[in-house]
Short mmCIF file of C-alpha atoms in Angstrom, two decimals:
data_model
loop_
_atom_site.label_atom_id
_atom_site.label_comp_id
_atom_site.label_asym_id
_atom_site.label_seq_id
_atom_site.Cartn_x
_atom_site.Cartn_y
_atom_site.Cartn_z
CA UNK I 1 0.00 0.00 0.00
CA UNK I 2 1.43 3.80 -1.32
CA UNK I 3 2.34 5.75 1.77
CA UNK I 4 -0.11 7.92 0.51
CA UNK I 5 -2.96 6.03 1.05
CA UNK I 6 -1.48 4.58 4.70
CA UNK I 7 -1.18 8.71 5.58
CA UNK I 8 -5.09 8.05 5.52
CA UNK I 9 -5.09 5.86 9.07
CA UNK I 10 -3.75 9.01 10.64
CA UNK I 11 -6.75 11.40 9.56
CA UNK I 12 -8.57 12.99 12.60
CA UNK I 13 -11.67 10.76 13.27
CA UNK I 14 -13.71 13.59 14.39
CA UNK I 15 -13.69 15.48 11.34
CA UNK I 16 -13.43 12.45 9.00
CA UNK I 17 -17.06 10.65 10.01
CA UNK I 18 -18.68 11.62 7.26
CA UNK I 19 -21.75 13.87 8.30
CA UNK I 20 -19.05 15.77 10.63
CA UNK I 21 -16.84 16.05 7.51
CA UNK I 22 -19.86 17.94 5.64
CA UNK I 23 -20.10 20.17 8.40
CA UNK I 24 -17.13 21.20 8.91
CA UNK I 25 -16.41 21.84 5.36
CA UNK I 26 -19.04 23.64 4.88
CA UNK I 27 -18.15 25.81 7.45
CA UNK I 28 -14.25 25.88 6.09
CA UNK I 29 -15.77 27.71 2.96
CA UNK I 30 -18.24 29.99 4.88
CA UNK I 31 -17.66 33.26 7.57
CA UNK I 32 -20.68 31.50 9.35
CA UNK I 33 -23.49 29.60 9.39
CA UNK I 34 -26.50 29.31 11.38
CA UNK I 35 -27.98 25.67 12.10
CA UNK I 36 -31.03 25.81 9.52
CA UNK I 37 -28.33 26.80 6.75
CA UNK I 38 -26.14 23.40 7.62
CA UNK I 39 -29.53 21.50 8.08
CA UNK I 40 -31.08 22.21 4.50
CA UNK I 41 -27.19 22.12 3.17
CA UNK I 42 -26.28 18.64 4.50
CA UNK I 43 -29.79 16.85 4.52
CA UNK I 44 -29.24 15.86 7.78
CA UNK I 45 -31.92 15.22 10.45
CA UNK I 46 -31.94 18.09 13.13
CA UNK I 47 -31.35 15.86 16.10
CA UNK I 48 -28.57 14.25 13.99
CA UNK I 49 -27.04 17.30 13.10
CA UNK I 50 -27.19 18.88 16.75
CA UNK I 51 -25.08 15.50 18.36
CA UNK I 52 -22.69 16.21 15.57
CA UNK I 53 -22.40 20.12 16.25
CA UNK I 54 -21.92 18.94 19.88
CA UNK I 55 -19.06 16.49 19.45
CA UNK I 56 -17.28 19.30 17.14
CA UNK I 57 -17.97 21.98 19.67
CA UNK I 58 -16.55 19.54 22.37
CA UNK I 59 -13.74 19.11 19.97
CA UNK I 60 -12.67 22.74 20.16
CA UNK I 61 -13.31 22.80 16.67
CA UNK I 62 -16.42 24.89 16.37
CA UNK I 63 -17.37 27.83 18.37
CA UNK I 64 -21.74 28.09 18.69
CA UNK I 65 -23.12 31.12 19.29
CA UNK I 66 -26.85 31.56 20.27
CA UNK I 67 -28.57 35.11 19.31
CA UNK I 68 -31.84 36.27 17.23
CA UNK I 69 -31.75 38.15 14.03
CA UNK I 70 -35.31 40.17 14.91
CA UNK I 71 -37.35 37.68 16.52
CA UNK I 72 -36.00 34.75 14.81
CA UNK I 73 -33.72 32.59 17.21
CA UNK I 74 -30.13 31.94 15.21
CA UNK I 75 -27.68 29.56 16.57
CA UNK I 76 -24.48 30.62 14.51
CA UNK I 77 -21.50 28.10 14.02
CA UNK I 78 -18.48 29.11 13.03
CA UNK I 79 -14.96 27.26 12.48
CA UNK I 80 -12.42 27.92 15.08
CA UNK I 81 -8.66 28.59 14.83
CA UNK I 82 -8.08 25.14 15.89
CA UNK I 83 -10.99 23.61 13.34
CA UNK I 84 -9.41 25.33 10.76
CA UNK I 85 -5.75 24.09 11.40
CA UNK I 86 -7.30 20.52 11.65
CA UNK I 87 -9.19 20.87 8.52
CA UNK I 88 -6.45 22.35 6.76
CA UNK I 89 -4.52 19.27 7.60
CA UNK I 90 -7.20 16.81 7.28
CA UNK I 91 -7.27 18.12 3.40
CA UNK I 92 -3.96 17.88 2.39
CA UNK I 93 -3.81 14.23 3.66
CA UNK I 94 -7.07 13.44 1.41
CA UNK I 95 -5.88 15.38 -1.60
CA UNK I 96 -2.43 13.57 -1.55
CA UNK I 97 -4.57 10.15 -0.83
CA UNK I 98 -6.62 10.92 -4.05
CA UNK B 1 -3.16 -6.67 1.47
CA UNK B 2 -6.19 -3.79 0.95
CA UNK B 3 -6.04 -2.70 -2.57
CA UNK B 4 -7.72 0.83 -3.08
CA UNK B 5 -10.57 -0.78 -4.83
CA UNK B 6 -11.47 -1.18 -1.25
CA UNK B 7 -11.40 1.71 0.75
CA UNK B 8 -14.47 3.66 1.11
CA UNK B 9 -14.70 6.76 -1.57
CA UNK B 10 -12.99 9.92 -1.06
CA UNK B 11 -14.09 13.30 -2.06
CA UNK B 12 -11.93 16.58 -1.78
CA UNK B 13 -13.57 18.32 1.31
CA UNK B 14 -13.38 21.88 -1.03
CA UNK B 15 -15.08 20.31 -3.38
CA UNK B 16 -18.04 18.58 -1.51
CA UNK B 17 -18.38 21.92 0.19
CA UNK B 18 -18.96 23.05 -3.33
CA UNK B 19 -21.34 21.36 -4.36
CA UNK B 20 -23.07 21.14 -1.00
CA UNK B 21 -23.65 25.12 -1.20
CA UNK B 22 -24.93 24.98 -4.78
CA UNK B 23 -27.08 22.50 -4.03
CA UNK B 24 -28.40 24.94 -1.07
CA UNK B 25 -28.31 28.02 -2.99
CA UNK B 26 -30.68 26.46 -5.67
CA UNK B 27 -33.19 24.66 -3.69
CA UNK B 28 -35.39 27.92 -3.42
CA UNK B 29 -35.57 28.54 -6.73
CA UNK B 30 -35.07 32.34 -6.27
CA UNK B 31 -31.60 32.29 -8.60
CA UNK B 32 -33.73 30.83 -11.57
CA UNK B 33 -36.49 33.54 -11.24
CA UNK B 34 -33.93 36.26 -10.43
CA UNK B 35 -31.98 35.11 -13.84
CA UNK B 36 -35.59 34.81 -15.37
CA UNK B 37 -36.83 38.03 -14.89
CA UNK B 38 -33.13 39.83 -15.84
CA UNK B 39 -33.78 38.37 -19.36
CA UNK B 40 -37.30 38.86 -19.44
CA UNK B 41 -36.06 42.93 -19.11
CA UNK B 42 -33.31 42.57 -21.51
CA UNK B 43 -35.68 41.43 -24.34
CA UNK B 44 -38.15 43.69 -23.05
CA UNK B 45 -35.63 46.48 -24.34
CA UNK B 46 -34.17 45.01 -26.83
CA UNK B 47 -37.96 45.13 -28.30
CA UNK B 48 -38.44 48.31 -27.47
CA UNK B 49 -35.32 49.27 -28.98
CA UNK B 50 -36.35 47.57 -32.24
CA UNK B 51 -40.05 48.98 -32.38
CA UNK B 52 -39.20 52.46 -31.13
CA UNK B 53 -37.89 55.62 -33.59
CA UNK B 54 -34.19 55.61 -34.11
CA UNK B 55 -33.54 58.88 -32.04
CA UNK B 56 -36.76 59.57 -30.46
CA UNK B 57 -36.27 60.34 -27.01
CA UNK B 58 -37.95 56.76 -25.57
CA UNK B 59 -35.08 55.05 -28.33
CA UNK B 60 -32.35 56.80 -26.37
CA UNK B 61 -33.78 56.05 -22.48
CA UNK B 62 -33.78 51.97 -23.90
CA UNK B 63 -30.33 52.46 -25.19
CA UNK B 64 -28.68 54.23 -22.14
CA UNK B 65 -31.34 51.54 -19.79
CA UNK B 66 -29.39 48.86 -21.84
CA UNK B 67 -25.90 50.55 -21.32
CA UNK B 68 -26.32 51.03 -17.43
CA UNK B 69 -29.40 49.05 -16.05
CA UNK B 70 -29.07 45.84 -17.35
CA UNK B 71 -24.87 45.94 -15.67
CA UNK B 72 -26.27 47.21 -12.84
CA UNK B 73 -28.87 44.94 -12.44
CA UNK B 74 -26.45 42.13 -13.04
CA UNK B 75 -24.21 43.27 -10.36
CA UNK B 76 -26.99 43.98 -7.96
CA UNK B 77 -28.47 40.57 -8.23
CA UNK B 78 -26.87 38.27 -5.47
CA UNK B 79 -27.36 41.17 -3.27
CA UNK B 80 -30.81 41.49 -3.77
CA UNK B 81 -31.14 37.51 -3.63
CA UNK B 82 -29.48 37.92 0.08
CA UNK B 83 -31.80 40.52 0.88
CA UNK B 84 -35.11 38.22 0.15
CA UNK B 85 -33.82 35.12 1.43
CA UNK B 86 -32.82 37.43 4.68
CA UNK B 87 -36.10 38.89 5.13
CA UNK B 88 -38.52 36.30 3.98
CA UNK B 89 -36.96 32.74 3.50
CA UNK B 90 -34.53 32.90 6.74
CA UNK B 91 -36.82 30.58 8.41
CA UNK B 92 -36.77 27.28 5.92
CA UNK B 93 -33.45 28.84 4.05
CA UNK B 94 -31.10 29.78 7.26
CA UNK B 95 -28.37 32.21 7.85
CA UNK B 96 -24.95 31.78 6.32
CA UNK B 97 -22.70 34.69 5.84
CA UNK B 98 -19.84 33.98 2.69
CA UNK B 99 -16.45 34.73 2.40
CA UNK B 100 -15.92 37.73 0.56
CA UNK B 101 -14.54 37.03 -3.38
CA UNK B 102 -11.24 36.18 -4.06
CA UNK B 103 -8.78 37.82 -6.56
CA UNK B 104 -8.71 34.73 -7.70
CA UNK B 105 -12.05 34.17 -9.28
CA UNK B 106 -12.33 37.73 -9.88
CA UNK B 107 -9.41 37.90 -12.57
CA UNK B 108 -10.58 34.82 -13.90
CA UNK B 109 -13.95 36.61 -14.71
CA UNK B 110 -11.96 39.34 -16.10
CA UNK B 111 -10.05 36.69 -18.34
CA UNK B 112 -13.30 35.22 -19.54
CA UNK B 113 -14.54 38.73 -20.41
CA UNK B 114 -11.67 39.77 -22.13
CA UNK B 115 -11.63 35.98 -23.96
CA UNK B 116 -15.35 36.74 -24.74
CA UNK B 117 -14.73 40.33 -26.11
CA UNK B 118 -11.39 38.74 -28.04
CA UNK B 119 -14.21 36.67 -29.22
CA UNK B 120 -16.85 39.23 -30.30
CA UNK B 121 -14.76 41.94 -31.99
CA UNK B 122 -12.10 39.64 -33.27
CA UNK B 123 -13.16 36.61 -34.97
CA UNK B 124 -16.88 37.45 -35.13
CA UNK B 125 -16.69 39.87 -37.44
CA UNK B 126 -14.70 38.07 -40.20
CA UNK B 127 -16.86 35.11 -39.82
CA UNK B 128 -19.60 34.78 -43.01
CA UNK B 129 -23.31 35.47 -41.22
CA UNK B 130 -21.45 37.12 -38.48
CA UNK B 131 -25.49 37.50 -36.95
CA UNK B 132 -26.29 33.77 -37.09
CA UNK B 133 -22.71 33.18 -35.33
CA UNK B 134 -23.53 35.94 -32.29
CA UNK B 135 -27.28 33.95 -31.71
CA UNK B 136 -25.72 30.66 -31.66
CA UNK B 137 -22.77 31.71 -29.63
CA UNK B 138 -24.80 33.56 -27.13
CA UNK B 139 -27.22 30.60 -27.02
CA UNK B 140 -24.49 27.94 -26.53
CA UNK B 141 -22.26 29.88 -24.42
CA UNK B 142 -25.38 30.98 -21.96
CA UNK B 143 -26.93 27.69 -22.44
CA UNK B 144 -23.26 25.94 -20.81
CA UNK B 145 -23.36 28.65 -17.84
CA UNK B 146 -26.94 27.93 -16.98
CA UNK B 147 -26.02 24.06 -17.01
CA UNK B 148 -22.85 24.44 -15.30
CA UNK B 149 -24.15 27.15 -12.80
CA UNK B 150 -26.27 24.74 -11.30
CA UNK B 151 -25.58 21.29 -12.49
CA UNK B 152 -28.77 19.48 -11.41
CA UNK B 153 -31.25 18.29 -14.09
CA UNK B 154 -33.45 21.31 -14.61
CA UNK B 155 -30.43 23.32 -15.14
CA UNK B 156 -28.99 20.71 -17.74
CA UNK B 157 -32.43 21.42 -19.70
CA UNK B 158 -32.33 25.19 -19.51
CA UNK B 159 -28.99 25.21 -20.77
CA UNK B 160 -29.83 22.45 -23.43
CA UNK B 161 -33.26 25.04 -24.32
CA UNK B 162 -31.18 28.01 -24.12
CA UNK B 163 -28.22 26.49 -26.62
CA UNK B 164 -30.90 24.80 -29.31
CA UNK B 165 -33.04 28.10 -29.22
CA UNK B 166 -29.78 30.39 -29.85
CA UNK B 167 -28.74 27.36 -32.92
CA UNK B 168 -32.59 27.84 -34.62
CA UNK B 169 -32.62 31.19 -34.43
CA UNK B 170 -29.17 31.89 -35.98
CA UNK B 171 -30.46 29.08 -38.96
CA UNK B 172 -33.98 30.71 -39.47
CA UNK B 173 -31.43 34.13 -40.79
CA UNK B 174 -33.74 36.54 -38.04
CA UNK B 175 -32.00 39.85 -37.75
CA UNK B 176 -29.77 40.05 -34.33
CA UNK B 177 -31.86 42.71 -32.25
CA UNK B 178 -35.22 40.25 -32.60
CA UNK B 179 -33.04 37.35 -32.41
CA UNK B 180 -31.64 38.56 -28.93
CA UNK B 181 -35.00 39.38 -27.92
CA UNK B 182 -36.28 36.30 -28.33
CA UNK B 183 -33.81 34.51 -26.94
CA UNK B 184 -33.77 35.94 -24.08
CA UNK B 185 -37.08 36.67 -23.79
CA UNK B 186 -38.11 32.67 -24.38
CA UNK B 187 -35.04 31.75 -22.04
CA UNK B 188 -36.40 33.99 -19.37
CA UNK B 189 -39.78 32.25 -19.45
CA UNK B 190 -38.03 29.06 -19.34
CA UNK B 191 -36.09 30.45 -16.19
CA UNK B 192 -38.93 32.23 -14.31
CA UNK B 193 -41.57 28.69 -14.53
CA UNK B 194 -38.97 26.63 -13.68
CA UNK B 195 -37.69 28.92 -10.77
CA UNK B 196 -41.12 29.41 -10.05
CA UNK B 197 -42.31 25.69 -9.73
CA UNK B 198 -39.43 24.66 -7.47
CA UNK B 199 -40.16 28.06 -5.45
CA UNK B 200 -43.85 26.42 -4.50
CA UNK B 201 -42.64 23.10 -3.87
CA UNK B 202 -39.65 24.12 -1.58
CA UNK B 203 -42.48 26.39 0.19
CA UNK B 204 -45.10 23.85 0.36
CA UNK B 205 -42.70 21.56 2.51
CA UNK B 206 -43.27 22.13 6.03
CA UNK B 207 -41.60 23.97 8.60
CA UNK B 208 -39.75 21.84 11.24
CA UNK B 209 -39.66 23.98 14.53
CA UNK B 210 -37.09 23.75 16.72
CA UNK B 211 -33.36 22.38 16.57
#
């Protein structure tokens, strides 16, 4: 097996599950997004999506933020420094894999 | 020993991001009637440009309208499509805010331009028919952005529509300003029912409270 692909047993599991792995790039390529935005986006269920926003927030790889736009309730997610370096690595492992 | 054959499939994570934010930003249906109604006003003046007195003052308002309205409205349309989804969709849409453009993607729209006009006042013009080239051109080269802009099925069929509409209409030998006009004016029908029908459905699903 290329040393490439064996790079692949050494990807973060948290980000590499694969609903977490939509998440998080989604919000790689975004500022923010609130949790109806990732909901529609990934096709996820809400309850499924909300134990996967936990685990990432537990991570330290999100940062949630709860606050209304008018009187509509937004919880805003947003990558943090630490998400981002993860991610960042997490990518170049896949694109060399690929 | 695994061979790759066997290892689940990978994606680039940029590019499933992609497509998972296309796929969002076209579920609405509010880019298709946007796009719909900007060519249902751009044959609107192109007809009135054809039908009115060269000169007359109403000839010159369509001409200048063309020259600064239909940019503008170009430029002003993902802006305005933030706006509505903001103030009426953010419910069943969300809230994302996007990174701002890159350099990158902006000089490549300048290099398409600038391929585009290369294009237009280069070869065009030396071309036999050069009015049956411009219709078929426009129709095949708007016909690939509309399929590539959203590359799901409806899309693929616009495009298809907007290409084989731009082909007939530079074989039937119509002049350029009515074959613009309806071109545009039959792909912005196509556009604004299509846009339109998956506007109703995406509205008719219902709204899941809570999170």
């Amino acid at each position: 097996m290329s040393a490439k692909i064996q790079r692949l047993g050494e990807v973060d599991r948290i980000i590499h599950e694969p609903a977490r792995l939509m998440v998080v790039a989604l919000l790689a390529a975004v500022k923010e997004a609130d949790f109806q935005y990732l909901h529609q986006s990934t096709g996820l269920t809400k309850g499924n999506l909300s134990v996967h926003l936990s685990k990432l927030e537990e991570a330290g790889y999100i940062a949630i933020q709860k606050t209304f736009r008018g009187k509509y309730p937004l919880t805003i997610c947003r990558l943090t420094d630490l998400g981002r370096e993860v991610f960042a690595n997490y990518r170049k492992v896949i694109r060399a894999a690929l | 020993m695994q061979n790759s054959s066997s290892l689940p499939r990978l994606e680039d994570p940029s590019r499933l991001a992609q497509r998972l934010m296309q796929k969002a930003h076209n579920q609405d249906g509010l880019p298709e009637i946007a796009m719909g109604l900007f060519f249902l006003v751009v044959s609107g003046l192109i007809c009135a440009q054809v039908t009115l007195p060269h000169g007359s003052i109403g000839f010159r308002i369509v001409v200048l309208a063309l020259a600064i309205l239909i940019p503008a409205l170009g430029l002003s349309m993902p802006a305005a499509l933030k706006w509505v989804r903001r103030r009426y969709f953010i419910e069943r849409v969300g809230y994302v805010q996007h990174k701002p453009v890159g350099w990158k993607q902006i000089g490549f729209g300048i290099l398409v331009a600038v391929l585009v006009a290369g294009v237009l006042f280069g070869v065009v013009p030396r071309l036999s028919r050069p009015d049956g080239w411009l219709l078929a051109g426009t129709g095949v080269f708007g016909g690939a952005i509309v399929a590539l802009g959203g590359r799901l099925p409806r899309f693929l069929v616009n495009g298809a529509l907007m290409a084989a509409t731009g082909m007939i209409l530079a074989y039937s030998g119509v002049s350029l300003d009515r074959g613009f006009a309806i071109l545009y004016g039959f792909e912005g029908v196509v556009c604004l029912v299509s846009g339109g029908v998956v506007c109703l459905r995406f509205m008719r699903q219902p709204l899941e409270t809570g999170e």
